[in-house]
PDB file of C-alpha atoms in Angstrom:
ATOM      1  CA  MET M   8       0.143   0.148   0.031  1.00 45.00           C
ATOM      2  CA  LEU M   9       1.366   3.350  -1.096  1.00 45.00           C
ATOM      3  CA  VAL M  10       1.688   5.675   2.354  1.00 45.00           C
ATOM      4  CA  THR M  11       1.537   9.101   1.731  1.00 46.00           C
ATOM      5  CA  GLY M  12       2.411  12.247   3.706  1.00 50.00           C
ATOM      6  CA  ARG M  13      -1.402  12.507   4.979  1.00 48.00           C
ATOM      7  CA  THR M  14      -1.528   8.432   5.801  1.00 47.00           C
ATOM      8  CA  ARG M  15       1.516   9.318   8.100  1.00 50.00           C
ATOM      9  CA  ARG M  16      -0.217  12.186   9.638  1.00 50.00           C
ATOM     10  CA  VAL M  17      -3.508  10.588  10.529  1.00 43.00           C
ATOM     11  CA  ALA M  18      -1.691   7.305  12.133  1.00 49.00           C
ATOM     12  CA  ALA M  19       0.716   9.828  14.087  1.00 50.00           C
ATOM     13  CA  MET M  20      -2.780  11.664  15.271  1.00 49.00           C
ATOM     14  CA  ILE M  21      -4.654   8.058  16.395  1.00 46.00           C
ATOM     15  CA  GLY M  22      -1.800   6.998  18.302  1.00 50.00           C
ATOM     16  CA  ALA M  23      -1.726  10.365  20.394  1.00 46.00           C
ATOM     17  CA  CYS M  24      -5.509   9.818  21.060  1.00 42.00           C
ATOM     18  CA  VAL M  25      -5.108   6.367  22.558  1.00 39.00           C
ATOM     19  CA  ALA M  26      -2.355   7.552  24.600  1.00 42.00           C
ATOM     20  CA  LEU M  27      -4.189   9.966  26.048  1.00 39.00           C
ATOM     21  CA  ALA M  28      -6.978   7.864  26.835  1.00 40.00           C
ATOM     22  CA  VAL M  29      -5.070   5.814  28.505  1.00 35.00           C
ATOM     23  CA  VAL M  30      -3.369   8.533  30.600  1.00 35.00           C
ATOM     24  CA  VAL M  31      -7.359   9.891  31.598  1.00 35.00           C
ATOM     25  CA  ALA M  32      -8.352   6.252  32.337  1.00 36.00           C
ATOM     26  CA  GLY M  33      -5.409   5.913  34.775  1.00 37.00           C
ATOM     27  CA  CYS M  34      -5.971   9.347  36.421  1.00 35.00           C
ATOM     28  CA  ASP M  35      -9.716   8.107  37.107  1.00 35.00           C
ATOM     29  CA  ASP M  36      -8.843   5.299  39.601  1.00 33.00           C
ATOM     30  CA  LYS M  37     -10.842   5.976  42.663  1.00 30.00           C
ATOM     31  CA  ALA M  38      -8.634   6.134  45.879  1.00 29.00           C
ATOM     32  CA  ALA M  39      -9.587   4.157  48.891  1.00 30.00           C
ATOM     33  CA  PRO M  40     -11.780   6.567  51.452  1.00 28.00           C
ATOM     34  CA  SER M  41      -9.714   7.632  54.018  1.00 28.00           C
ATOM     35  CA  ARG M  42     -10.452   7.650  58.068  1.00 34.00           C
ATOM     36  CA  ALA M  43     -11.741  11.276  57.838  1.00 32.00           C
ATOM     37  CA  GLN M  44     -14.382  10.420  55.122  1.00 29.00           C
ATOM     38  CA  GLY M  45     -15.545   7.556  56.689  1.00 31.00           C
ATOM     39  CA  ASN M  46     -16.518   4.276  55.043  1.00 28.00           C
ATOM     40  CA  GLY M  47     -19.654   4.602  53.021  1.00 29.00           C
ATOM     41  CA  ALA M  48     -20.559   8.062  53.870  1.00 31.00           C
ATOM     42  CA  ALA M  49     -22.719   9.980  51.598  1.00 33.00           C
ATOM     43  CA  PRO M  50     -21.489  12.533  49.122  1.00 30.00           C
ATOM     44  CA  ALA M  51     -21.771  16.042  50.235  1.00 31.00           C
ATOM     45  CA  SER M  52     -24.206  18.059  48.489  1.00 32.00           C
ATOM     46  CA  SER M  53     -23.410  20.486  45.819  1.00 30.00           C
ATOM     47  CA  SER M  54     -25.725  22.658  46.748  1.00 31.00           C
ATOM     48  CA  ALA M  55     -24.772  25.610  49.968  1.00 32.00           C
ATOM     49  CA  ALA M  56     -28.322  24.805  51.716  1.00 33.00           C
ATOM     50  CA  PRO M  57     -28.127  22.039  54.154  1.00 34.00           C
ATOM     51  CA  SER M  58     -29.671  18.626  53.761  1.00 35.00           C
ATOM     52  CA  ILE M  59     -30.390  15.688  55.692  1.00 35.00           C
ATOM     53  CA  GLY M  60     -29.654  12.190  54.630  1.00 34.00           C
ATOM     54  CA  PRO M  61     -28.994   8.649  55.325  1.00 32.00           C
ATOM     55  CA  SER M  62     -25.821   6.835  56.152  1.00 33.00           C
ATOM     56  CA  ASP M  63     -24.310   3.516  56.801  1.00 32.00           C
ATOM     57  CA  ASP M  64     -21.233   5.090  58.997  1.00 35.00           C
ATOM     58  CA  ALA M  65     -19.549   2.135  61.278  1.00 35.00           C
ATOM     59  CA  PRO M  66     -20.189   2.720  64.673  1.00 36.00           C
ATOM     60  CA  GLY M  67     -16.542   3.408  65.117  1.00 37.00           C
ATOM     61  CA  ASP M  68     -16.199   5.384  62.536  1.00 40.00           C
ATOM     62  CA  ASP M  69     -15.802   9.519  62.810  1.00 47.00           C
ATOM     63  CA  PRO M  70     -16.351  10.755  59.493  1.00 44.00           C
ATOM     64  CA  SER M  71     -16.169  14.359  60.476  1.00 43.00           C
ATOM     65  CA  ALA M  72     -12.868  14.233  62.134  1.00 48.00           C
ATOM     66  CA  ASP M  73     -10.737  17.556  62.024  1.00 44.00           C
ATOM     67  CA  THR M  74      -7.504  15.954  63.066  1.00 42.00           C
ATOM     68  CA  PRO M  75      -5.308  13.330  62.647  1.00 39.00           C
ATOM     69  CA  ALA M  76      -3.307  11.584  65.585  1.00 38.00           C
ATOM     70  CA  SER M  77      -0.314  14.275  64.811  1.00 38.00           C
ATOM     71  CA  GLY M  78      -2.613  16.960  66.337  1.00 40.00           C
ATOM     72  CA  LYS M  79      -2.325  18.935  63.114  1.00 42.00           C
ATOM     73  CA  PRO M  80      -5.625  20.327  61.355  1.00 40.00           C
ATOM     74  CA  THR M  81      -6.755  19.152  58.133  1.00 38.00           C
ATOM     75  CA  PRO M  82      -7.133  22.230  55.669  1.00 37.00           C
ATOM     76  CA  SER M  83     -10.817  22.650  54.548  1.00 36.00           C
ATOM     77  CA  LYS M  84     -11.235  23.883  50.789  1.00 39.00           C
ATOM     78  CA  THR M  85     -14.514  25.436  51.306  1.00 39.00           C
ATOM     79  CA  SER M  86     -15.866  28.368  53.347  1.00 41.00           C
ATOM     80  CA  THR M  87     -18.932  29.672  54.938  1.00 49.00           C
ATOM     81  CA  THR M  88     -20.279  32.678  53.043  1.00 52.00           C
ATOM     82  CA  ALA M  89     -22.819  35.227  54.394  1.00 60.00           C
ATOM     83  CA  PRO M  90     -26.335  34.723  54.337  1.00 62.00           C
ATOM     84  CA  PRO M  91     -28.029  35.974  50.729  1.00 63.00           C
ATOM     85  CA  PRO M  92     -28.916  39.534  50.587  1.00 62.00           C
ATOM     86  CA  GLY M  93     -32.214  40.391  52.368  1.00 59.00           C
ATOM     87  CA  GLN M  94     -31.903  37.097  54.713  1.00 63.00           C
ATOM     88  CA  THR M  95     -30.234  36.792  57.956  1.00 72.00           C
ATOM     89  CA  TYR M  96     -29.028  33.517  59.882  1.00 76.00           C
ATOM     90  CA  ALA M  97     -32.257  33.771  61.948  1.00 75.00           C
ATOM     91  CA  ASP M  98     -34.223  32.966  58.560  1.00 82.00           C
ATOM     92  CA  ARG M  99     -32.570  29.750  58.173  1.00 85.00           C
ATOM     93  CA  LEU M 100     -32.788  28.666  61.778  1.00 94.00           C
ATOM     94  CA  PRO M 101     -35.719  26.552  63.118  1.00 95.00           C
ATOM     95  CA  LYS M 102     -37.309  28.028  66.115  1.00 93.00           C
ATOM     96  CA  PHE M 103     -37.109  25.947  69.523  1.00 95.00           C
ATOM     97  CA  GLY M 104     -39.442  26.412  72.718  1.00 92.00           C
ATOM     98  CA  GLU M 105     -37.749  25.766  76.007  1.00 92.00           C
ATOM     99  CA  PRO M 106     -36.317  22.437  76.581  1.00 93.00           C
ATOM    100  CA  PRO M 107     -38.306  20.253  79.396  1.00 95.00           C
ATOM    101  CA  ALA M 108     -37.227  20.209  82.785  1.00 97.00           C
ATOM    102  CA  PRO M 109     -34.196  17.432  82.558  1.00 97.00           C
ATOM    103  CA  HIS M 110     -34.860  14.125  84.095  1.00 96.00           C
ATOM    104  CA  ARG M 111     -30.976  13.104  85.471  1.00 97.00           C
ATOM    105  CA  ILE M 112     -30.264   9.876  84.394  1.00 96.00           C
ATOM    106  CA  ASN M 113     -28.456   7.066  87.021  1.00 94.00           C
ATOM    107  CA  PHE M 114     -24.924   5.627  86.286  1.00 94.00           C
ATOM    108  CA  PRO M 115     -23.792   1.974  86.478  1.00 90.00           C
ATOM    109  CA  GLU M 116     -21.519   0.946  89.441  1.00 87.00           C
ATOM    110  CA  GLY M 117     -17.918   0.770  88.556  1.00 88.00           C
ATOM    111  CA  THR M 118     -14.367   1.941  88.689  1.00 90.00           C
ATOM    112  CA  GLY M 119     -14.619   3.590  85.116  1.00 96.00           C
ATOM    113  CA  ALA M 120     -16.641   6.823  83.534  1.00 97.00           C
ATOM    114  CA  PRO M 121     -19.825   5.121  81.758  1.00 97.00           C
ATOM    115  CA  TYR M 122     -19.971   5.866  77.881  1.00 98.00           C
ATOM    116  CA  TYR M 123     -22.865   6.973  76.063  1.00 98.00           C
ATOM    117  CA  ALA M 124     -24.016   7.541  72.641  1.00 98.00           C
ATOM    118  CA  ARG M 125     -27.201   8.045  73.287  1.00 98.00           C
ATOM    119  CA  ILE M 126     -28.650   9.405  76.742  1.00 98.00           C
ATOM    120  CA  PRO M 127     -31.005   7.124  78.616  1.00 97.00           C
ATOM    121  CA  THR M 128     -34.173   9.440  78.428  1.00 97.00           C
ATOM    122  CA  ASP M 129     -37.795   9.559  76.744  1.00 95.00           C
ATOM    123  CA  GLN M 130     -37.975  13.230  76.991  1.00 98.00           C
ATOM    124  CA  PRO M 131     -38.237  14.779  73.443  1.00 98.00           C
ATOM    125  CA  VAL M 132     -34.720  16.297  73.599  1.00 98.00           C
ATOM    126  CA  ALA M 133     -31.022  15.284  71.369  1.00 98.00           C
ATOM    127  CA  PHE M 134     -27.701  16.859  72.394  1.00 98.00           C
ATOM    128  CA  LEU M 135     -25.518  18.798  69.953  1.00 98.00           C
ATOM    129  CA  THR M 136     -21.755  18.559  70.363  1.00 98.00           C
ATOM    130  CA  ILE M 137     -19.260  20.531  68.652  1.00 98.00           C
ATOM    131  CA  ASP M 138     -15.686  19.255  69.001  1.00 98.00           C
ATOM    132  CA  ASP M 139     -12.060  20.376  68.533  1.00 98.00           C
ATOM    133  CA  GLY M 140     -11.700  24.089  67.540  1.00 98.00           C
ATOM    134  CA  TRP M 141      -9.314  24.342  64.820  1.00 97.00           C
ATOM    135  CA  THR M 142     -11.252  26.590  62.536  1.00 97.00           C
ATOM    136  CA  LYS M 143     -12.922  29.565  64.499  1.00 98.00           C
ATOM    137  CA  ARG M 144     -15.466  31.095  62.278  1.00 96.00           C
ATOM    138  CA  PRO M 145     -16.778  34.411  63.650  1.00 95.00           C
ATOM    139  CA  GLU M 146     -20.332  33.494  62.809  1.00 94.00           C
ATOM    140  CA  ALA M 147     -20.380  30.681  65.255  1.00 96.00           C
ATOM    141  CA  LEU M 148     -21.034  33.656  68.279  1.00 96.00           C
ATOM    142  CA  GLU M 149     -24.127  35.019  66.190  1.00 94.00           C
ATOM    143  CA  LEU M 150     -25.554  31.875  65.294  1.00 95.00           C
ATOM    144  CA  LEU M 151     -25.554  30.827  69.293  1.00 95.00           C
ATOM    145  CA  ARG M 152     -27.002  34.060  70.090  1.00 94.00           C
ATOM    146  CA  GLU M 153     -29.701  33.837  67.229  1.00 93.00           C
ATOM    147  CA  SER M 154     -30.515  30.341  67.764  1.00 94.00           C
ATOM    148  CA  GLY M 155     -31.087  30.379  71.703  1.00 94.00           C
ATOM    149  CA  VAL M 156     -30.078  26.853  71.875  1.00 95.00           C
ATOM    150  CA  LYS M 157     -27.280  25.395  74.500  1.00 93.00           C
ATOM    151  CA  VAL M 158     -24.289  23.341  72.971  1.00 98.00           C
ATOM    152  CA  THR M 159     -21.554  21.049  74.267  1.00 98.00           C
ATOM    153  CA  LEU M 160     -18.242  21.835  73.219  1.00 98.00           C
ATOM    154  CA  PHE M 161     -15.551  18.975  73.320  1.00 98.00           C
ATOM    155  CA  LEU M 162     -11.968  21.365  73.113  1.00 98.00           C
ATOM    156  CA  THR M 163      -8.885  20.422  72.152  1.00 98.00           C
ATOM    157  CA  ILE M 164      -6.130  22.352  73.684  1.00 98.00           C
ATOM    158  CA  ASN M 165      -3.866  22.457  70.862  1.00 98.00           C
ATOM    159  CA  ALA M 166      -6.638  23.659  68.383  1.00 98.00           C
ATOM    160  CA  ILE M 167      -7.769  26.485  70.921  1.00 98.00           C
ATOM    161  CA  LYS M 168      -4.306  27.912  72.487  1.00 97.00           C
ATOM    162  CA  ASP M 169      -3.905  30.601  69.569  1.00 97.00           C
ATOM    163  CA  ASN M 170      -7.308  32.218  70.506  1.00 98.00           C
ATOM    164  CA  PRO M 171      -9.033  31.135  73.888  1.00 98.00           C
ATOM    165  CA  ASP M 172     -11.017  34.316  73.992  1.00 98.00           C
ATOM    166  CA  TYR M 173     -12.973  32.851  71.226  1.00 98.00           C
ATOM    167  CA  PHE M 174     -14.192  30.198  73.055  1.00 98.00           C
ATOM    168  CA  LYS M 175     -14.518  32.325  76.268  1.00 98.00           C
ATOM    169  CA  GLN M 176     -17.338  34.153  74.278  1.00 98.00           C
ATOM    170  CA  LEU M 177     -19.200  30.890  73.013  1.00 98.00           C
ATOM    171  CA  ASN M 178     -19.125  30.007  76.962  1.00 97.00           C
ATOM    172  CA  ASP M 179     -20.626  33.573  77.895  1.00 96.00           C
ATOM    173  CA  ALA M 180     -23.262  32.725  75.123  1.00 95.00           C
ATOM    174  CA  GLY M 181     -24.605  29.555  76.780  1.00 94.00           C
ATOM    175  CA  ALA M 182     -22.124  27.076  75.269  1.00 97.00           C
ATOM    176  CA  ASP M 183     -20.609  24.343  77.634  1.00 98.00           C
ATOM    177  CA  ILE M 184     -17.012  23.339  77.797  1.00 98.00           C
ATOM    178  CA  GLU M 185     -16.017  20.000  78.299  1.00 98.00           C
ATOM    179  CA  ALA M 186     -12.662  18.092  77.770  1.00 98.00           C
ATOM    180  CA  HIS M 187     -11.149  16.600  74.391  1.00 98.00           C
ATOM    181  CA  THR M 188      -7.570  16.032  75.239  1.00 98.00           C
ATOM    182  CA  LEU M 189      -4.429  18.130  75.056  1.00 98.00           C
ATOM    183  CA  THR M 190      -3.041  17.023  71.543  1.00 98.00           C
ATOM    184  CA  HIS M 191      -6.120  14.742  70.188  1.00 98.00           C
ATOM    185  CA  PRO M 192      -4.019  11.586  70.059  1.00 98.00           C
ATOM    186  CA  GLU M 193      -5.387   8.207  69.900  1.00 98.00           C
ATOM    187  CA  LEU M 194      -5.836   7.106  72.972  1.00 98.00           C
ATOM    188  CA  LYS M 195      -6.899   3.331  73.038  1.00 98.00           C
ATOM    189  CA  GLY M 196      -4.501   0.949  73.455  1.00 98.00           C
ATOM    190  CA  LYS M 197      -1.931   3.632  75.345  1.00 98.00           C
ATOM    191  CA  SER M 198      -0.905   3.691  78.599  1.00 98.00           C
ATOM    192  CA  TYR M 199      -2.455   4.873  81.829  1.00 98.00           C
ATOM    193  CA  ASP M 200       0.163   7.454  82.399  1.00 98.00           C
ATOM    194  CA  PHE M 201      -0.189   8.705  78.446  1.00 98.00           C
ATOM    195  CA  GLN M 202      -3.768   8.798  78.905  1.00 98.00           C
ATOM    196  CA  ARG M 203      -3.823  10.553  82.270  1.00 98.00           C
ATOM    197  CA  HIS M 204      -1.506  13.122  80.951  1.00 98.00           C
ATOM    198  CA  GLU M 205      -3.832  14.211  77.979  1.00 98.00           C
ATOM    199  CA  ILE M 206      -7.092  13.776  79.575  1.00 98.00           C
ATOM    200  CA  CYS M 207      -6.618  15.467  83.367  1.00 98.00           C
ATOM    201  CA  GLY M 208      -4.090  18.004  81.479  1.00 98.00           C
ATOM    202  CA  SER M 209      -6.759  19.050  79.263  1.00 98.00           C
ATOM    203  CA  ALA M 210      -9.560  19.276  81.978  1.00 98.00           C
ATOM    204  CA  ASP M 211      -6.845  21.318  84.390  1.00 98.00           C
ATOM    205  CA  LYS M 212      -5.981  23.946  81.488  1.00 98.00           C
ATOM    206  CA  LEU M 213      -9.666  24.464  80.730  1.00 98.00           C
ATOM    207  CA  ALA M 214     -10.836  25.288  84.371  1.00 98.00           C
ATOM    208  CA  ALA M 215      -7.498  27.607  84.315  1.00 98.00           C
ATOM    209  CA  LEU M 216      -8.734  29.257  81.159  1.00 98.00           C
ATOM    210  CA  TYR M 217     -12.375  29.410  81.544  1.00 98.00           C
ATOM    211  CA  GLY M 218     -12.810  29.096  85.577  1.00 97.00           C
ATOM    212  CA  LYS M 219     -14.812  25.959  85.464  1.00 97.00           C
ATOM    213  CA  ARG M 220     -13.035  22.179  85.436  1.00 97.00           C
ATOM    214  CA  PRO M 221     -14.922  20.226  82.879  1.00 98.00           C
ATOM    215  CA  THR M 222     -17.146  17.157  84.262  1.00 97.00           C
ATOM    216  CA  LEU M 223     -17.567  15.369  80.626  1.00 98.00           C
ATOM    217  CA  PHE M 224     -15.003  14.095  78.307  1.00 98.00           C
ATOM    218  CA  ARG M 225     -15.005  12.645  74.381  1.00 98.00           C
ATOM    219  CA  PRO M 226     -11.716  10.735  73.425  1.00 98.00           C
ATOM    220  CA  PRO M 227     -10.548  11.939  70.031  1.00 98.00           C
ATOM    221  CA  PHE M 228     -12.145   9.894  67.161  1.00 97.00           C
ATOM    222  CA  GLY M 229     -14.564   8.048  69.361  1.00 97.00           C
ATOM    223  CA  ASP M 230     -12.181   5.384  70.448  1.00 97.00           C
ATOM    224  CA  LYS M 231     -11.351   4.327  73.773  1.00 97.00           C
ATOM    225  CA  ASP M 232     -10.328   1.306  76.062  1.00 98.00           C
ATOM    226  CA  SER M 233     -11.184   0.337  79.568  1.00 97.00           C
ATOM    227  CA  THR M 234      -8.183   2.317  80.518  1.00 98.00           C
ATOM    228  CA  THR M 235      -9.714   5.385  78.777  1.00 98.00           C
ATOM    229  CA  LEU M 236     -12.472   5.177  80.970  1.00 98.00           C
ATOM    230  CA  LYS M 237     -10.787   4.512  84.247  1.00 98.00           C
ATOM    231  CA  VAL M 238      -8.489   7.589  83.696  1.00 98.00           C
ATOM    232  CA  ALA M 239     -11.482   9.642  82.610  1.00 98.00           C
ATOM    233  CA  HIS M 240     -13.427   8.424  85.960  1.00 97.00           C
ATOM    234  CA  ASP M 241      -9.820   9.260  88.139  1.00 97.00           C
ATOM    235  CA  CYS M 242      -9.848  12.426  86.495  1.00 98.00           C
ATOM    236  CA  GLY M 243     -13.033  13.946  88.057  1.00 96.00           C
ATOM    237  CA  LEU M 244     -15.120  13.302  84.605  1.00 97.00           C
ATOM    238  CA  GLN M 245     -18.306  12.141  85.182  1.00 96.00           C
ATOM    239  CA  ALA M 246     -19.000  10.524  81.833  1.00 98.00           C
ATOM    240  CA  GLY M 247     -17.564   9.854  78.348  1.00 98.00           C
ATOM    241  CA  PHE M 248     -19.496  10.369  74.875  1.00 98.00           C
ATOM    242  CA  PHE M 249     -19.528   8.954  71.279  1.00 98.00           C
ATOM    243  CA  TRP M 250     -22.483   9.929  69.000  1.00 98.00           C
ATOM    244  CA  LYS M 251     -25.461   8.844  66.806  1.00 98.00           C
ATOM    245  CA  GLU M 252     -25.152  11.274  64.129  1.00 98.00           C
ATOM    246  CA  THR M 253     -22.423  13.420  62.070  1.00 98.00           C
ATOM    247  CA  VAL M 254     -22.714  16.449  60.719  1.00 98.00           C
ATOM    248  CA  ASP M 255     -20.263  17.564  58.006  1.00 98.00           C
ATOM    249  CA  LYS M 256     -20.819  19.935  54.548  1.00 96.00           C
ATOM    250  CA  GLY M 257     -24.127  21.038  55.549  1.00 96.00           C
ATOM    251  CA  ILE M 258     -25.440  16.832  55.769  1.00 97.00           C
ATOM    252  CA  VAL M 259     -26.399  14.815  58.715  1.00 98.00           C
ATOM    253  CA  ARG M 260     -25.593  11.744  58.664  1.00 98.00           C
ATOM    254  CA  TYR M 261     -27.270   8.584  60.576  1.00 98.00           C
ATOM    255  CA  GLN M 262     -26.371   5.478  62.395  1.00 96.00           C
ATOM    256  CA  GLU M 263     -29.764   4.266  62.898  1.00 95.00           C
ATOM    257  CA  GLY M 264     -32.585   4.976  60.835  1.00 95.00           C
ATOM    258  CA  LYS M 265     -33.185   8.674  59.172  1.00 95.00           C
ATOM    259  CA  THR M 266     -34.290  10.760  61.854  1.00 97.00           C
ATOM    260  CA  VAL M 267     -32.945  11.963  65.488  1.00 98.00           C
ATOM    261  CA  LYS M 268     -34.072  10.088  68.241  1.00 98.00           C
ATOM    262  CA  PRO M 269     -34.727  11.191  71.817  1.00 98.00           C
ATOM    263  CA  GLY M 270     -31.655  11.433  73.520  1.00 98.00           C
ATOM    264  CA  ASP M 271     -29.280  10.981  70.545  1.00 98.00           C
ATOM    265  CA  ILE M 272     -26.044  12.851  70.509  1.00 98.00           C
ATOM    266  CA  ILE M 273     -25.159  14.644  67.355  1.00 98.00           C
ATOM    267  CA  LEU M 274     -21.399  15.117  66.625  1.00 98.00           C
ATOM    268  CA  MET M 275     -20.127  18.533  64.339  1.00 98.00           C
ATOM    269  CA  HIS M 276     -16.745  20.515  64.357  1.00 98.00           C
ATOM    270  CA  PHE M 277     -15.380  23.957  64.172  1.00 98.00           C
ATOM    271  CA  ARG M 278     -14.906  23.845  60.408  1.00 97.00           C
ATOM    272  CA  ASP M 279     -15.359  26.216  57.781  1.00 95.00           C
ATOM    273  CA  ARG M 280     -18.819  25.135  56.702  1.00 96.00           C
ATOM    274  CA  PHE M 281     -19.837  25.767  60.654  1.00 97.00           C
ATOM    275  CA  VAL M 282     -22.719  27.706  59.395  1.00 95.00           C
ATOM    276  CA  ASP M 283     -24.291  25.132  57.053  1.00 95.00           C
ATOM    277  CA  ASP M 284     -23.362  22.029  59.679  1.00 97.00           C
ATOM    278  CA  PHE M 285     -25.074  23.838  62.691  1.00 97.00           C
ATOM    279  CA  ILE M 286     -28.234  24.765  60.796  1.00 96.00           C
ATOM    280  CA  ALA M 287     -28.339  21.204  59.387  1.00 97.00           C
ATOM    281  CA  ALA M 288     -27.916  19.886  62.783  1.00 98.00           C
ATOM    282  CA  LEU M 289     -30.816  22.118  64.213  1.00 98.00           C
ATOM    283  CA  GLN M 290     -33.132  21.237  61.384  1.00 97.00           C
ATOM    284  CA  ALA M 291     -32.556  17.335  61.786  1.00 98.00           C
ATOM    285  CA  ILE M 292     -33.540  17.695  65.536  1.00 98.00           C
ATOM    286  CA  SER M 293     -36.701  19.838  64.814  1.00 98.00           C
ATOM    287  CA  ALA M 294     -37.770  17.520  61.949  1.00 98.00           C
ATOM    288  CA  ALA M 295     -37.981  14.856  64.534  1.00 98.00           C
ATOM    289  CA  GLY M 296     -39.784  16.932  66.878  1.00 97.00           C
ATOM    290  CA  LEU M 297     -37.111  17.487  69.612  1.00 98.00           C
ATOM    291  CA  THR M 298     -35.336  20.619  71.505  1.00 98.00           C
ATOM    292  CA  PRO M 299     -31.481  20.881  72.024  1.00 98.00           C
ATOM    293  CA  ALA M 300     -30.396  20.355  75.305  1.00 97.00           C
ATOM    294  CA  LEU M 301     -27.452  20.146  77.236  1.00 97.00           C
ATOM    295  CA  LEU M 302     -25.545  17.004  78.397  1.00 98.00           C
ATOM    296  CA  THR M 303     -24.543  18.435  82.034  1.00 97.00           C
ATOM    297  CA  ASP M 304     -28.232  18.871  82.732  1.00 97.00           C
ATOM    298  CA  TYR M 305     -28.783  15.027  82.036  1.00 98.00           C
ATOM    299  CA  MET M 306     -25.803  13.893  84.168  1.00 97.00           C
ATOM    300  CA  PRO M 307     -26.511  12.903  87.941  1.00 94.00           C
ATOM    301  CA  ALA M 308     -25.690  15.971  90.417  1.00 82.00           C
ATOM    302  CA  PRO M 309     -22.538  16.304  91.284  1.00 67.00           C
ATOM    303  CA  GLN M 310     -21.588  15.095  95.046  1.00 60.00           C
ATOM    304  CA  GLY M 311     -22.485  18.117  97.291  1.00 48.00           C
ATOM    305  CA  HIS M 312     -25.448  19.256  95.323  1.00 41.00           C
TER     306      HIS M 312
END
């Protein structure tokens, strides 16, 4: 066959296209989900408005974890913007009445702190908890004041030490400050002394910063062992906490069913999408016919009270 210059050019173009297709196919490989993403986590909505969706998160996963064991925050690629013109955050917030008078629970006997993902109560309440403190969005204070709800903050010392006054303002607005270790390490499997340094140390520093020593505790990533609960008890902390729902990028993910249940503990973090996460959590609580309440109000009264 006669091979002309035009034929050679066509053949070269075909070869280049094939090579490009191979490269593109290789770039489309899906990486395995990281711990911070969570296995089976529902995709984030592309809309700025918060949405509520189901999840098959494993009980031990923390798909919203801000911080690896290194104690350094994972940067966020998105940021919360101000409300659209003519709107305020109050326009997006559900309205709640006063929570019912709390019925305090009883702790089981033991030498370790009890550990809860759901408070054993039939009262129509849920508990919004916010972890870490790496990202300090200025809108958080306005949202707390506008919503009028009470939340529990489990704060990491390394995350808040650059601006403790930010959390003092949240505390003054009604947020309860509790312990979440000094440096956000993995505690499970570590020695008693290591865990005591992290847990007692964080409670002591929070007491010095805010004038009240924490009585509650959340281990980083929700991971704990019997030593963790023994140390928490020995450090004077009443109880430790996991969660039943998580919120990230305006999406609520459920471990059980598709609605918040009475007594559920909801986890979110201080992140760039704080506004969307906070509003989505409150919308989920409202949709379930529940009212936000404080964890400390449901704990046994401290001795001497």
